[in-house]
Protein backbone atom coordinates (compact mmCIF):
# COMPACT_ATOMS: atom_id res chain seq x y z
CA UNK A 1 0.00 0.00 0.00
CA UNK A 2 2.63 2.50 1.07
CA UNK A 3 4.90 1.32 -1.76
CA UNK A 4 2.04 2.03 -4.15
CA UNK A 5 1.64 5.53 -2.74
CA UNK A 6 5.36 6.14 -2.93
CA UNK A 7 5.36 5.13 -6.58
CA UNK A 8 2.46 7.50 -7.24
CA UNK A 9 4.38 10.31 -5.52
CA UNK A 10 7.47 9.53 -7.59
CA UNK A 11 5.48 9.63 -10.82
CA UNK A 12 3.94 12.94 -9.84
CA UNK A 13 7.36 14.36 -8.90
CA UNK A 14 8.81 13.22 -12.22
CA UNK A 15 5.93 14.85 -14.12
CA UNK A 16 6.33 18.11 -12.24
CA UNK A 17 10.09 18.16 -12.73
CA UNK A 18 9.97 17.23 -16.42
CA UNK A 19 9.52 20.76 -17.84
CA UNK A 20 12.43 22.07 -15.80
CA UNK A 21 14.74 19.27 -16.89
CA UNK A 22 13.61 19.58 -20.49
CA UNK A 23 14.42 23.27 -20.40
CA UNK A 24 17.81 22.67 -18.80
CA UNK A 25 18.60 20.07 -21.45
CA UNK A 26 17.69 22.42 -24.28
CA UNK A 27 19.15 25.60 -22.87
CA UNK A 28 22.23 24.39 -21.02
CA UNK A 29 23.21 20.85 -21.77
CA UNK A 30 22.87 20.85 -25.59
CA UNK A 31 24.79 24.09 -26.29
CA UNK A 32 27.44 23.14 -23.76
CA UNK A 33 27.91 19.70 -25.30
CA UNK A 34 28.15 21.28 -28.74
CA UNK A 35 30.86 23.59 -27.42
CA UNK A 36 32.63 20.68 -25.73
CA UNK A 37 32.58 18.87 -29.06
CA UNK A 38 33.94 21.94 -30.92
CA UNK A 39 36.81 22.25 -28.47
CA UNK A 40 38.18 18.94 -29.74
CA UNK A 41 38.02 19.84 -33.45
CA UNK A 42 40.67 21.26 -35.72
CA UNK A 43 38.25 23.67 -37.41
CA UNK A 44 34.56 24.60 -37.24
CA UNK A 45 32.46 21.90 -38.92
CA UNK A 46 30.57 24.41 -41.08
CA UNK A 47 30.38 24.50 -44.90
CA UNK A 48 33.06 22.65 -46.77
CA UNK A 49 35.74 23.16 -44.18
CA UNK A 50 38.06 20.29 -43.42
CA UNK A 51 37.99 19.15 -39.81
CA UNK A 52 39.16 16.27 -37.63
CA UNK A 53 39.21 15.46 -33.93
CA UNK A 54 42.34 16.72 -32.12
CA UNK A 55 43.70 17.82 -28.73
CA UNK A 56 45.67 20.68 -30.33
CA UNK A 57 43.41 23.40 -28.93
CA UNK A 58 43.97 22.32 -25.32
CA UNK A 59 47.66 21.83 -26.06
CA UNK A 60 47.80 25.41 -27.37
CA UNK A 61 46.08 26.73 -24.25
CA UNK A 62 48.45 24.97 -21.87
CA UNK A 63 51.67 25.44 -23.83
CA UNK A 64 51.37 29.17 -24.31
CA UNK A 65 52.15 31.17 -21.14
CA UNK A 66 50.02 34.05 -22.43
CA UNK A 67 46.73 32.36 -21.62
CA UNK A 68 47.84 31.47 -18.10
CA UNK A 69 48.95 35.07 -17.53
CA UNK A 70 45.66 36.40 -18.85
CA UNK A 71 43.68 33.92 -16.75
CA UNK A 72 45.54 35.00 -13.63
CA UNK A 73 44.89 38.65 -14.58
CA UNK A 74 41.18 37.89 -14.98
CA UNK A 75 41.02 36.00 -11.68
CA UNK A 76 42.66 38.97 -9.92
CA UNK A 77 40.11 41.27 -11.57
CA UNK A 78 37.34 38.93 -10.34
CA UNK A 79 38.66 39.00 -6.80
CA UNK A 80 39.07 42.79 -6.77
CA UNK A 81 35.59 43.45 -8.16
CA UNK A 82 33.98 40.86 -5.86
CA UNK A 83 35.76 42.23 -2.78
CA UNK A 84 34.82 45.83 -3.64
CA UNK A 85 31.23 44.87 -4.40
CA UNK A 86 30.87 43.09 -1.04
CA UNK A 87 32.54 45.97 0.81
CA UNK A 88 30.19 48.49 -0.80
CA UNK A 89 27.14 46.24 -1.16
CA UNK A 90 26.87 44.81 2.35
CA UNK A 91 26.64 48.19 4.13
CA UNK A 92 24.08 49.30 1.50
CA UNK A 93 22.03 46.15 2.13
CA UNK A 94 22.30 46.66 5.89
CA UNK A 95 20.99 50.21 5.65
CA UNK A 96 18.16 49.02 3.38
CA UNK A 97 17.18 46.09 5.58
CA UNK A 98 17.65 47.42 9.10
CA UNK A 99 17.84 51.22 9.09
CA UNK A 100 15.47 52.67 6.50
CA UNK A 101 11.75 51.91 6.65
CA UNK A 102 8.69 52.54 4.52
CA UNK A 103 8.69 54.67 1.37
CA UNK A 104 12.32 55.71 1.66
CA UNK A 105 13.25 52.03 1.44
CA UNK A 106 11.24 51.59 -1.77
CA UNK A 107 12.93 54.61 -3.33
CA UNK A 108 16.40 53.34 -2.38
CA UNK A 109 15.55 49.94 -3.79
CA UNK A 110 14.63 51.51 -7.10
CA UNK A 111 18.03 53.22 -7.22
CA UNK A 112 19.74 49.88 -6.54
CA UNK A 113 17.81 48.07 -9.25
CA UNK A 114 18.13 50.84 -11.84
CA UNK A 115 21.42 49.51 -13.34
CA UNK A 116 19.56 46.25 -14.03
CA UNK A 117 17.07 48.05 -16.21
CA UNK A 118 19.54 49.99 -18.31
CA UNK A 119 21.24 48.42 -21.31
CA UNK A 120 24.75 47.32 -20.44
CA UNK A 121 26.31 49.09 -23.45
CA UNK A 122 24.57 52.34 -22.55
CA UNK A 123 25.81 51.89 -18.98
CA UNK A 124 29.39 51.35 -20.08
CA UNK A 125 29.42 54.27 -22.50
CA UNK A 126 27.97 56.57 -19.81
CA UNK A 127 30.95 55.60 -17.65
CA UNK A 128 33.21 56.45 -20.57
CA UNK A 129 31.72 59.93 -20.70
CA UNK A 130 32.20 60.35 -16.95
CA UNK A 131 35.71 58.96 -16.70
CA UNK A 132 37.49 60.31 -19.77
CA UNK A 133 39.85 63.30 -19.66
CA UNK A 134 37.85 66.58 -19.74
CA UNK A 135 34.85 64.38 -18.94
CA UNK A 136 32.18 64.80 -16.27
CA UNK A 137 34.34 63.58 -13.36
CA UNK A 138 37.35 65.65 -14.37
CA UNK A 139 35.16 68.74 -14.84
CA UNK A 140 33.48 68.23 -11.47
CA UNK A 141 36.74 67.90 -9.58
CA UNK A 142 38.16 70.87 -11.46
CA UNK A 143 35.17 72.96 -10.40
CA UNK A 144 35.56 72.04 -6.73
CA UNK A 145 39.33 72.17 -6.31
CA UNK A 146 41.06 75.55 -6.76
CA UNK A 147 44.18 74.19 -8.47
CA UNK A 148 44.38 72.58 -11.85
CA UNK A 149 43.74 68.84 -11.79
CA UNK A 150 43.63 66.67 -14.84
CA UNK A 151 42.00 63.34 -14.29
CA UNK A 152 41.76 60.78 -17.01
CA UNK A 153 40.69 57.39 -15.71
CA UNK A 154 39.59 56.19 -19.11
CA UNK A 155 41.38 53.15 -20.55
CA UNK A 156 42.80 52.09 -17.20
CA UNK A 157 42.25 49.07 -14.93
CA UNK A 158 40.50 51.46 -12.52
CA UNK A 159 37.89 52.25 -15.18
CA UNK A 160 37.30 48.54 -15.78
CA UNK A 161 36.86 47.90 -12.04
CA UNK A 162 34.48 50.87 -11.69
CA UNK A 163 32.37 49.67 -14.60
CA UNK A 164 32.22 46.07 -13.39
CA UNK A 165 31.44 46.99 -9.77
CA UNK A 166 28.61 49.18 -11.00
CA UNK A 167 27.21 46.37 -13.15
CA UNK A 168 27.39 43.63 -10.53
CA UNK A 169 26.81 45.50 -7.25
CA UNK A 170 23.01 44.99 -7.32
CA UNK A 171 23.44 41.21 -7.08
CA UNK A 172 25.45 41.51 -3.88
CA UNK A 173 23.03 44.06 -2.44
CA UNK A 174 20.00 41.91 -3.22
CA UNK A 175 21.37 38.63 -1.85
CA UNK A 176 22.74 40.36 1.27
CA UNK A 177 19.45 42.21 1.72
CA UNK A 178 17.47 38.98 1.66
CA UNK A 179 19.79 37.39 4.23
CA UNK A 180 19.67 40.46 6.48
CA UNK A 181 15.91 40.77 6.16
CA UNK A 182 15.57 37.21 7.52
CA UNK A 183 17.35 38.20 10.76
CA UNK A 184 14.62 38.92 13.30
CA UNK A 185 14.96 42.33 14.95
CA UNK A 186 14.31 40.70 18.31
CA UNK A 187 17.69 38.92 17.99
CA UNK A 188 19.41 42.29 17.84
CA UNK A 189 17.29 43.54 20.73
CA UNK A 190 18.16 40.42 22.74
CA UNK A 191 21.87 41.00 22.12
CA UNK A 192 21.52 44.63 23.22
CA UNK A 193 19.65 43.61 26.37
CA UNK A 194 22.60 41.33 27.15
CA UNK A 195 24.94 44.29 26.96
CA UNK A 196 26.35 43.88 23.44
CA UNK A 197 27.46 46.98 21.57
CA UNK A 198 27.16 47.53 17.81
CA UNK A 199 30.53 46.04 16.93
CA UNK A 200 29.86 42.84 18.86
CA UNK A 201 26.37 42.53 17.38
CA UNK A 202 27.78 42.98 13.87
CA UNK A 203 30.62 40.49 14.32
CA UNK A 204 28.92 37.83 16.44
CA UNK A 205 25.38 37.95 15.13
CA UNK A 206 24.73 39.83 11.90
CA UNK A 207 27.76 38.79 9.86
CA UNK A 208 27.51 35.06 10.71
CA UNK A 209 23.77 35.04 10.04
CA UNK A 210 24.06 37.00 6.80
CA UNK A 211 27.11 35.03 5.61
CA UNK A 212 25.16 32.66 3.33
CA UNK A 213 23.67 35.65 1.47
CA UNK A 214 26.97 37.48 1.19
CA UNK A 215 28.73 34.35 -0.06
CA UNK A 216 25.96 33.61 -2.54
CA UNK A 217 26.29 37.15 -3.91
CA UNK A 218 30.08 36.90 -4.11
CA UNK A 219 29.99 33.57 -5.98
CA UNK A 220 27.20 34.86 -8.20
CA UNK A 221 29.29 37.79 -9.44
CA UNK A 222 32.80 36.30 -9.29
CA UNK A 223 32.09 33.85 -12.10
CA UNK A 224 30.78 36.31 -14.74
CA UNK A 225 33.36 38.97 -13.79
CA UNK A 226 36.24 36.56 -14.49
CA UNK A 227 34.80 35.88 -17.93
CA UNK A 228 33.74 39.48 -18.64
CA UNK A 229 34.82 41.05 -21.93
CA UNK A 230 32.62 44.08 -22.61
CA UNK A 231 33.81 46.30 -19.75
CA UNK A 232 37.51 45.44 -20.25
CA UNK A 233 37.24 46.09 -23.97
CA UNK A 234 35.28 49.37 -23.83
CA UNK A 235 36.71 50.89 -20.65
CA UNK A 236 40.18 49.32 -20.73
CA UNK A 237 41.16 50.08 -24.31
CA UNK A 238 44.72 48.98 -25.03
CA UNK A 239 45.06 47.63 -21.43
CA UNK A 240 41.78 45.79 -21.66
CA UNK A 241 43.04 42.43 -22.82
CA UNK A 242 41.70 39.82 -20.43
CA UNK A 243 40.88 36.14 -20.64
CA UNK A 244 37.27 36.99 -21.52
CA UNK A 245 38.24 39.32 -24.37
CA UNK A 246 40.53 36.65 -25.83
CA UNK A 247 37.67 34.14 -25.87
CA UNK A 248 35.42 36.71 -27.50
CA UNK A 249 38.10 37.39 -30.15
CA UNK A 250 38.25 33.70 -31.04
CA UNK A 251 34.53 33.61 -31.69
CA UNK A 252 33.95 37.05 -33.21
CA UNK A 253 37.19 38.26 -34.82
CA UNK A 254 39.41 35.27 -35.60
CA UNK A 255 36.61 32.77 -36.17
CA UNK A 256 38.59 30.09 -34.33
CA UNK A 257 35.65 28.58 -32.44
CA UNK A 258 37.52 25.42 -31.36
CA UNK A 259 40.22 27.42 -29.56
CA UNK A 260 37.58 29.72 -28.03
CA UNK A 261 35.63 26.71 -26.80
CA UNK A 262 38.76 25.12 -25.32
CA UNK A 263 39.59 28.39 -23.54
CA UNK A 264 36.03 28.53 -22.16
CA UNK A 265 36.19 25.00 -20.78
CA UNK A 266 39.56 25.63 -19.16
CA UNK A 267 38.03 28.70 -17.48
CA UNK A 268 35.03 26.65 -16.35
CA UNK A 269 37.32 23.96 -14.92
CA UNK A 270 39.46 26.53 -13.07
CA UNK A 271 36.42 28.24 -11.56
CA UNK A 272 34.81 24.95 -10.50
CA UNK A 273 38.13 23.94 -8.89
CA UNK A 274 38.31 27.23 -6.99
CA UNK A 275 34.73 26.84 -5.75
CA UNK A 276 35.35 23.22 -4.77
CA UNK A 277 38.50 24.18 -2.83
CA UNK A 278 36.71 27.06 -1.14
CA UNK A 279 33.52 25.20 -0.27
CA UNK A 280 34.69 23.56 3.00
CA UNK A 281 35.74 26.98 4.30
CA UNK A 282 32.49 28.56 3.10
CA UNK A 283 30.43 25.82 4.72
CA UNK A 284 32.26 26.34 8.00
CA UNK A 285 31.53 30.05 7.96
CA UNK A 286 27.84 29.36 7.47
CA UNK A 287 27.49 27.27 10.57
CA UNK B 1 18.38 43.43 42.09
CA UNK B 2 16.81 46.75 42.35
CA UNK B 3 13.61 48.58 42.70
CA UNK B 4 12.21 49.90 39.45
CA UNK B 5 10.10 53.00 39.27
CA UNK B 6 8.43 54.92 36.44
CA UNK B 7 7.04 58.42 36.80
CA UNK B 8 4.57 60.09 34.44
CA UNK B 9 5.65 57.92 31.53
CA UNK B 10 4.00 59.07 28.28
CA UNK B 11 4.50 57.77 24.77
CA UNK B 12 2.53 58.71 21.66
CA UNK B 13 2.62 56.85 18.36
CA UNK B 14 1.27 59.13 15.63
CA UNK B 15 -1.61 60.50 17.70
CA UNK B 16 -2.39 57.28 19.57
CA UNK B 17 -1.43 57.30 23.22
CA UNK B 18 0.39 54.07 24.00
CA UNK B 19 1.29 55.29 27.48
CA UNK B 20 -0.51 58.09 29.27
CA UNK B 21 1.24 59.44 32.37
CA UNK B 22 1.91 56.05 33.94
CA UNK B 23 3.50 56.14 37.38
CA UNK B 24 4.25 52.87 39.06
CA UNK B 25 6.70 51.35 41.48
CA UNK B 26 7.95 47.79 41.10
CA UNK B 27 9.15 46.43 44.46
CA UNK B 28 12.67 45.07 44.90
CA UNK B 29 12.80 41.32 44.38
CA UNK B 30 9.10 41.10 43.55
CA UNK B 31 7.28 39.45 40.68
CA UNK B 32 5.14 42.09 39.03
CA UNK B 33 2.57 41.22 36.35
CA UNK B 34 1.50 43.84 33.82
CA UNK B 35 -1.89 42.89 32.51
CA UNK B 36 -4.14 44.37 29.88
CA UNK B 37 -5.87 43.75 26.59
CA UNK B 38 -3.88 44.14 23.38
CA UNK B 39 -3.10 47.76 22.64
CA UNK B 40 -3.28 48.69 26.32
CA UNK B 41 0.35 49.81 26.40
CA UNK B 42 1.73 47.03 28.61
CA UNK B 43 4.44 46.01 26.14
CA UNK B 44 5.32 49.66 25.49
CA UNK B 45 5.78 50.12 29.24
CA UNK B 46 8.05 47.07 29.44
CA UNK B 47 10.07 48.22 26.43
CA UNK B 48 10.40 51.69 27.93
CA UNK B 49 11.88 50.17 31.08
CA UNK B 50 14.22 48.09 28.88
CA UNK B 51 15.18 51.18 26.88
CA UNK B 52 13.92 50.10 23.45
CA UNK B 53 11.16 52.71 23.60
CA UNK B 54 12.16 56.30 24.27
CA UNK B 55 9.28 57.96 26.16
CA UNK B 56 8.02 61.41 25.14
CA UNK B 57 7.86 62.41 28.78
CA UNK B 58 8.41 60.91 32.21
CA UNK B 59 11.20 59.18 34.02
CA UNK B 60 12.46 55.65 34.54
CA UNK B 61 14.49 54.67 37.57
CA UNK B 62 16.36 51.41 38.10
CA UNK B 63 17.66 51.28 41.63
CA UNK B 64 17.66 54.97 42.50
CA UNK B 65 19.36 56.14 39.33
CA UNK B 66 17.41 57.65 36.43
CA UNK B 67 18.12 55.68 33.27
CA UNK B 68 16.35 57.65 30.52
CA UNK B 69 19.72 58.54 29.00
CA UNK B 70 21.27 55.12 29.51
CA UNK B 71 21.21 52.95 26.36
CA UNK B 72 19.72 49.46 26.54
CA UNK B 73 23.12 47.75 26.52
CA UNK B 74 24.22 49.60 29.64
CA UNK B 75 21.02 49.19 31.68
CA UNK B 76 22.00 45.83 33.17
CA UNK B 77 18.69 44.20 32.36
CA UNK B 78 17.73 40.66 31.46
CA UNK B 79 14.97 40.19 28.94
CA UNK B 80 12.98 37.22 27.67
CA UNK B 81 11.21 37.81 24.36
CA UNK B 82 7.92 36.40 23.19
CA UNK B 83 9.68 34.39 20.43
CA UNK B 84 12.66 33.76 22.80
CA UNK B 85 15.07 35.34 20.24
CA UNK B 86 17.72 32.66 20.73
CA UNK B 87 20.77 33.20 18.52
CA UNK B 88 20.45 30.51 15.82
CA UNK B 89 24.17 30.53 14.99
CA UNK B 90 25.15 29.49 18.51
CA UNK B 91 24.68 26.43 20.71
CA UNK B 92 22.63 26.53 23.89
CA UNK B 93 25.75 27.10 26.01
CA UNK B 94 27.03 29.81 23.64
CA UNK B 95 23.67 31.56 23.84
CA UNK B 96 23.79 31.57 27.62
CA UNK B 97 27.46 32.61 27.64
CA UNK B 98 26.91 35.57 25.29
CA UNK B 99 26.14 38.13 27.99
CA UNK B 100 29.14 37.01 30.05
CA UNK B 101 31.42 37.13 27.02
CA UNK B 102 30.32 40.70 26.33
CA UNK B 103 31.16 41.54 29.96
CA UNK B 104 34.61 39.96 29.45
CA UNK B 105 34.13 37.38 32.21
CA UNK B 106 37.10 34.97 32.23
CA UNK B 107 36.56 31.66 30.43
CA UNK B 108 36.65 29.41 33.52
CA UNK B 109 34.25 31.62 35.46
CA UNK B 110 32.06 31.85 32.38
CA UNK B 111 31.83 28.08 31.96
CA UNK B 112 30.98 27.67 35.65
CA UNK B 113 28.20 30.26 35.55
CA UNK B 114 26.74 28.92 32.28
CA UNK B 115 26.62 25.40 33.78
CA UNK B 116 25.01 26.81 36.92
CA UNK B 117 22.36 28.71 34.94
CA UNK B 118 21.57 25.69 32.75
CA UNK B 119 21.30 23.57 35.90
CA UNK B 120 18.87 26.09 37.38
CA UNK B 121 16.55 25.80 34.38
CA UNK B 122 17.02 21.99 34.35
CA UNK B 123 18.86 21.94 31.03
CA UNK B 124 22.21 20.77 32.41
CA UNK B 125 23.00 18.21 29.66
CA UNK B 126 21.75 20.39 26.78
CA UNK B 127 24.66 22.84 26.52
CA UNK B 128 26.06 21.49 23.25
CA UNK B 129 22.69 21.33 21.49
CA UNK B 130 21.77 23.67 18.67
CA UNK B 131 18.79 25.86 19.43
CA UNK B 132 16.72 24.46 16.56
CA UNK B 133 16.90 21.00 18.15
CA UNK B 134 14.95 22.17 21.20
CA UNK B 135 11.24 22.08 21.98
CA UNK B 136 9.28 25.25 22.77
CA UNK B 137 9.51 24.73 26.51
CA UNK B 138 13.25 24.08 26.34
CA UNK B 139 13.82 27.22 24.28
CA UNK B 140 11.91 29.16 26.88
CA UNK B 141 14.25 27.81 29.55
CA UNK B 142 17.34 28.71 27.52
CA UNK B 143 16.01 32.25 27.06
CA UNK B 144 15.47 32.42 30.82
CA UNK B 145 18.96 31.10 31.61
CA UNK B 146 20.51 33.56 29.15
CA UNK B 147 18.63 36.45 30.76
CA UNK B 148 19.56 35.66 34.37
CA UNK B 149 23.16 34.46 33.98
CA UNK B 150 24.45 38.05 33.85
CA UNK B 151 22.75 38.74 37.23
CA UNK B 152 20.75 41.67 35.89
CA UNK B 153 19.22 44.31 38.12
CA UNK B 154 15.81 43.63 36.65
CA UNK B 155 14.31 40.80 34.62
CA UNK B 156 11.79 41.74 31.93
CA UNK B 157 9.54 39.07 30.44
CA UNK B 158 7.46 39.89 27.37
CA UNK B 159 4.60 37.38 27.14
CA UNK B 160 7.12 34.63 27.94
CA UNK B 161 4.67 31.74 27.86
CA UNK B 162 2.23 32.73 25.13
CA UNK B 163 3.91 30.57 22.47
CA UNK B 164 3.47 27.37 24.50
CA UNK B 165 0.45 25.08 24.57
CA UNK B 166 -1.76 25.11 27.63
CA UNK B 167 -0.44 22.09 29.57
CA UNK B 168 3.17 23.18 29.07
CA UNK B 169 2.27 26.74 29.97
CA UNK B 170 0.97 25.68 33.38
CA UNK B 171 4.16 23.69 34.04
CA UNK B 172 6.31 26.61 32.96
CA UNK B 173 4.39 29.02 35.19
CA UNK B 174 5.35 26.94 38.22
CA UNK B 175 8.90 26.65 36.87
CA UNK B 176 9.17 30.39 36.24
CA UNK B 177 7.99 31.15 39.74
CA UNK B 178 10.53 28.72 41.22
CA UNK B 179 13.41 30.21 39.21
CA UNK B 180 12.42 33.74 40.14
CA UNK B 181 12.26 32.80 43.85
CA UNK B 182 15.67 31.17 43.66
CA UNK B 183 17.46 34.07 42.00
CA UNK B 184 15.35 36.78 43.64
CA UNK B 185 15.66 39.26 40.77
CA UNK B 186 13.04 41.98 40.49
CA UNK B 187 10.86 40.67 37.69
CA UNK B 188 8.35 42.49 35.54
CA UNK B 189 6.30 40.46 33.13
CA UNK B 190 3.72 41.29 30.53
CA UNK B 191 0.76 39.06 29.78
CA UNK B 192 -2.73 39.23 28.41
CA UNK B 193 -3.63 36.04 30.29
CA UNK B 194 -5.24 37.00 33.59
CA UNK B 195 -4.89 33.52 35.05
CA UNK B 196 -1.15 33.61 34.38
CA UNK B 197 -0.91 37.02 36.01
CA UNK B 198 -2.81 35.83 39.09
CA UNK B 199 -0.73 32.65 39.39
CA UNK B 200 2.70 34.25 39.05
CA UNK B 201 2.60 37.74 40.45
CA UNK B 202 3.11 39.19 43.90
CA UNK B 203 1.60 42.36 42.53
CA UNK B 204 -0.25 43.15 39.35
CA UNK B 205 -0.91 46.30 37.39
CA UNK B 206 -3.81 46.59 34.97
CA UNK B 207 -3.52 48.84 31.95
CA UNK B 208 -6.21 50.11 29.62
CA UNK B 209 -5.68 52.49 26.69
CA UNK B 210 -2.23 53.42 27.97
CA UNK B 211 -3.43 54.26 31.45
CA UNK B 212 -2.78 52.38 34.66
CA UNK B 213 -6.25 51.45 35.90
CA UNK B 214 -5.40 49.58 39.05
CA UNK B 215 -2.46 47.96 40.80
CA UNK B 216 -1.87 45.96 43.96
CA UNK B 217 -1.60 42.38 45.22
CA UNK B 218 -3.64 40.04 42.98
CA UNK B 219 -6.08 38.94 45.71
CA UNK B 220 -6.78 42.50 46.76
CA UNK B 221 -7.44 43.59 43.18
CA UNK B 222 -9.56 40.52 42.47
CA UNK B 223 -11.68 40.91 45.62
CA UNK B 224 -12.06 44.66 45.27
CA UNK B 225 -11.71 45.60 41.60
CA UNK B 226 -13.34 49.04 42.18
CA UNK B 227 -14.29 49.57 38.52
CA UNK B 228 -16.21 47.62 35.89
CA UNK B 229 -13.20 47.21 33.54
CA UNK B 230 -10.99 45.64 36.20
CA UNK B 231 -13.84 43.50 37.50
CA UNK B 232 -14.47 42.09 34.06
CA UNK B 233 -10.85 41.86 32.93
CA UNK B 234 -9.54 40.13 36.03
CA UNK B 235 -11.75 37.08 36.28
CA UNK B 236 -15.36 37.27 35.19
CA UNK B 237 -18.03 39.45 36.70
CA UNK B 238 -21.78 39.86 36.45
CA UNK B 239 -22.60 43.56 36.50
CA UNK B 240 -25.93 44.66 38.01
CA UNK B 241 -27.08 48.30 37.84
CA UNK B 242 -29.88 50.18 39.55
CA UNK B 243 -30.57 53.34 41.56
CA UNK B 244 -28.83 53.67 44.93
CA UNK B 245 -31.06 54.67 47.87
CA UNK B 246 -30.81 54.72 51.66
CA UNK B 247 -31.15 50.97 52.26
CA UNK B 248 -29.23 49.69 49.28
CA UNK B 249 -29.42 49.43 45.51
CA UNK B 250 -32.96 49.58 44.07
CA UNK B 251 -33.20 47.45 40.97
CA UNK B 252 -35.44 48.20 37.98
CA UNK B 253 -37.58 45.13 38.77
CA UNK B 254 -38.27 46.48 42.27
CA UNK B 255 -35.83 44.25 44.13
CA UNK B 256 -33.31 45.69 46.60
CA UNK B 257 -29.69 44.71 47.09
CA UNK B 258 -29.26 45.62 50.73
CA UNK B 259 -26.09 47.39 51.76
CA UNK B 260 -24.95 48.33 48.25
CA UNK B 261 -24.15 52.05 47.93
CA UNK B 262 -23.08 52.35 44.33
CA UNK B 263 -25.13 52.43 41.11
CA UNK B 264 -23.41 49.32 39.79
CA UNK B 265 -22.34 46.23 41.66
CA UNK B 266 -20.55 43.10 40.50
CA UNK B 267 -20.95 39.48 41.55
CA UNK B 268 -18.40 36.81 40.62
CA UNK B 269 -19.97 33.85 38.75
CA UNK B 270 -18.65 31.40 41.36
CA UNK B 271 -20.63 33.26 44.07
CA UNK B 272 -24.02 33.11 42.34
CA UNK B 273 -26.40 30.43 43.58
CA UNK B 274 -29.36 29.23 41.55
CA UNK B 275 -32.51 27.75 43.08
CA UNK B 276 -36.01 26.86 41.92
CA UNK B 277 -37.85 28.04 45.04
CA UNK B 278 -37.64 31.58 46.41
CA UNK B 279 -34.58 31.89 48.66
CA UNK B 280 -34.77 33.46 52.15
CA UNK B 281 -31.66 35.63 51.88
CA UNK B 282 -31.78 39.44 51.58
CA UNK B 283 -30.46 39.40 48.02
CA UNK B 284 -32.52 37.69 45.36
CA UNK B 285 -33.20 38.12 41.69
CA UNK B 286 -35.71 36.50 39.38
CA UNK B 287 -33.93 35.47 36.19
CA UNK B 288 -34.33 33.12 33.32
CA UNK B 289 -32.00 30.16 32.86
CA UNK B 290 -30.99 30.00 29.23
CA UNK B 291 -28.43 27.24 29.00
CA UNK B 292 -26.45 24.77 31.10
CA UNK B 293 -22.96 24.02 29.86
CA UNK B 294 -21.11 20.96 31.08
CA UNK B 295 -17.33 21.33 31.10
CA UNK B 296 -15.87 18.45 33.08
CA UNK B 297 -15.79 18.98 36.83
CA UNK B 298 -17.19 22.50 36.52
CA UNK B 299 -20.42 23.65 34.94
CA UNK B 300 -21.62 27.01 33.70
CA UNK B 301 -25.14 28.37 33.65
CA UNK B 302 -26.00 31.19 31.28
CA UNK B 303 -28.84 33.32 32.61
CA UNK B 304 -30.85 36.27 31.43
CA UNK B 305 -31.88 39.02 33.80
CA UNK B 306 -33.93 41.76 32.14
CA UNK B 307 -31.96 41.40 28.91
CA UNK B 308 -28.57 41.26 30.63
CA UNK B 309 -26.57 38.04 30.29
CA UNK B 310 -25.40 36.68 33.64
CA UNK B 311 -23.16 33.74 34.30
CA UNK B 312 -22.95 31.31 37.20
CA UNK B 313 -20.13 28.84 37.66
CA UNK B 314 -20.09 25.90 40.02
CA UNK B 315 -19.55 22.18 40.36
CA UNK B 316 -21.72 20.50 37.82
CA UNK B 317 -23.63 18.51 40.49
CA UNK B 318 -24.70 21.80 42.15
CA UNK B 319 -26.73 22.44 39.01
CA UNK B 320 -28.04 18.87 38.76
CA UNK B 321 -31.62 19.68 39.87
CA UNK B 322 -32.06 22.52 37.41
CA UNK B 323 -34.04 22.19 34.20
CA UNK B 324 -32.45 22.90 30.83
CA UNK B 325 -34.09 26.30 30.88
CA UNK B 326 -36.81 28.23 32.67
CA UNK B 327 -37.49 30.76 35.45
CA UNK B 328 -35.14 30.50 38.45
CA UNK B 329 -34.10 32.49 41.53
CA UNK B 330 -30.59 33.90 41.93
CA UNK B 331 -29.02 34.72 45.23
CA UNK B 332 -25.63 35.39 46.77
CA UNK B 333 -24.15 36.28 50.14
CA UNK B 334 -24.22 39.99 50.92
CA UNK B 335 -20.45 39.87 51.49
CA UNK B 336 -19.94 38.83 47.88
CA UNK B 337 -21.49 42.02 46.51
CA UNK B 338 -18.66 44.03 44.97
CA UNK B 339 -19.20 47.77 44.86
CA UNK B 340 -17.98 49.47 41.68
CA UNK B 341 -17.28 53.13 41.18
CA UNK B 342 -18.25 55.01 38.07
XYZ file of C-alpha atoms in Angstrom, chain A residues 70 73 154-157 160 232-242 245:
19
model
C 45.658 36.397 -18.849
C 44.888 38.654 -14.584
C 39.587 56.188 -19.112
C 41.381 53.149 -20.554
C 42.802 52.088 -17.200
C 42.254 49.070 -14.931
C 37.295 48.537 -15.781
C 37.510 45.436 -20.247
C 37.237 46.092 -23.973
C 35.275 49.368 -23.826
C 36.712 50.891 -20.645
C 40.184 49.318 -20.733
C 41.157 50.079 -24.313
C 44.721 48.976 -25.031
C 45.061 47.634 -21.428
C 41.780 45.793 -21.660
C 43.036 42.429 -22.821
C 41.697 39.822 -20.428
C 38.237 39.320 -24.370
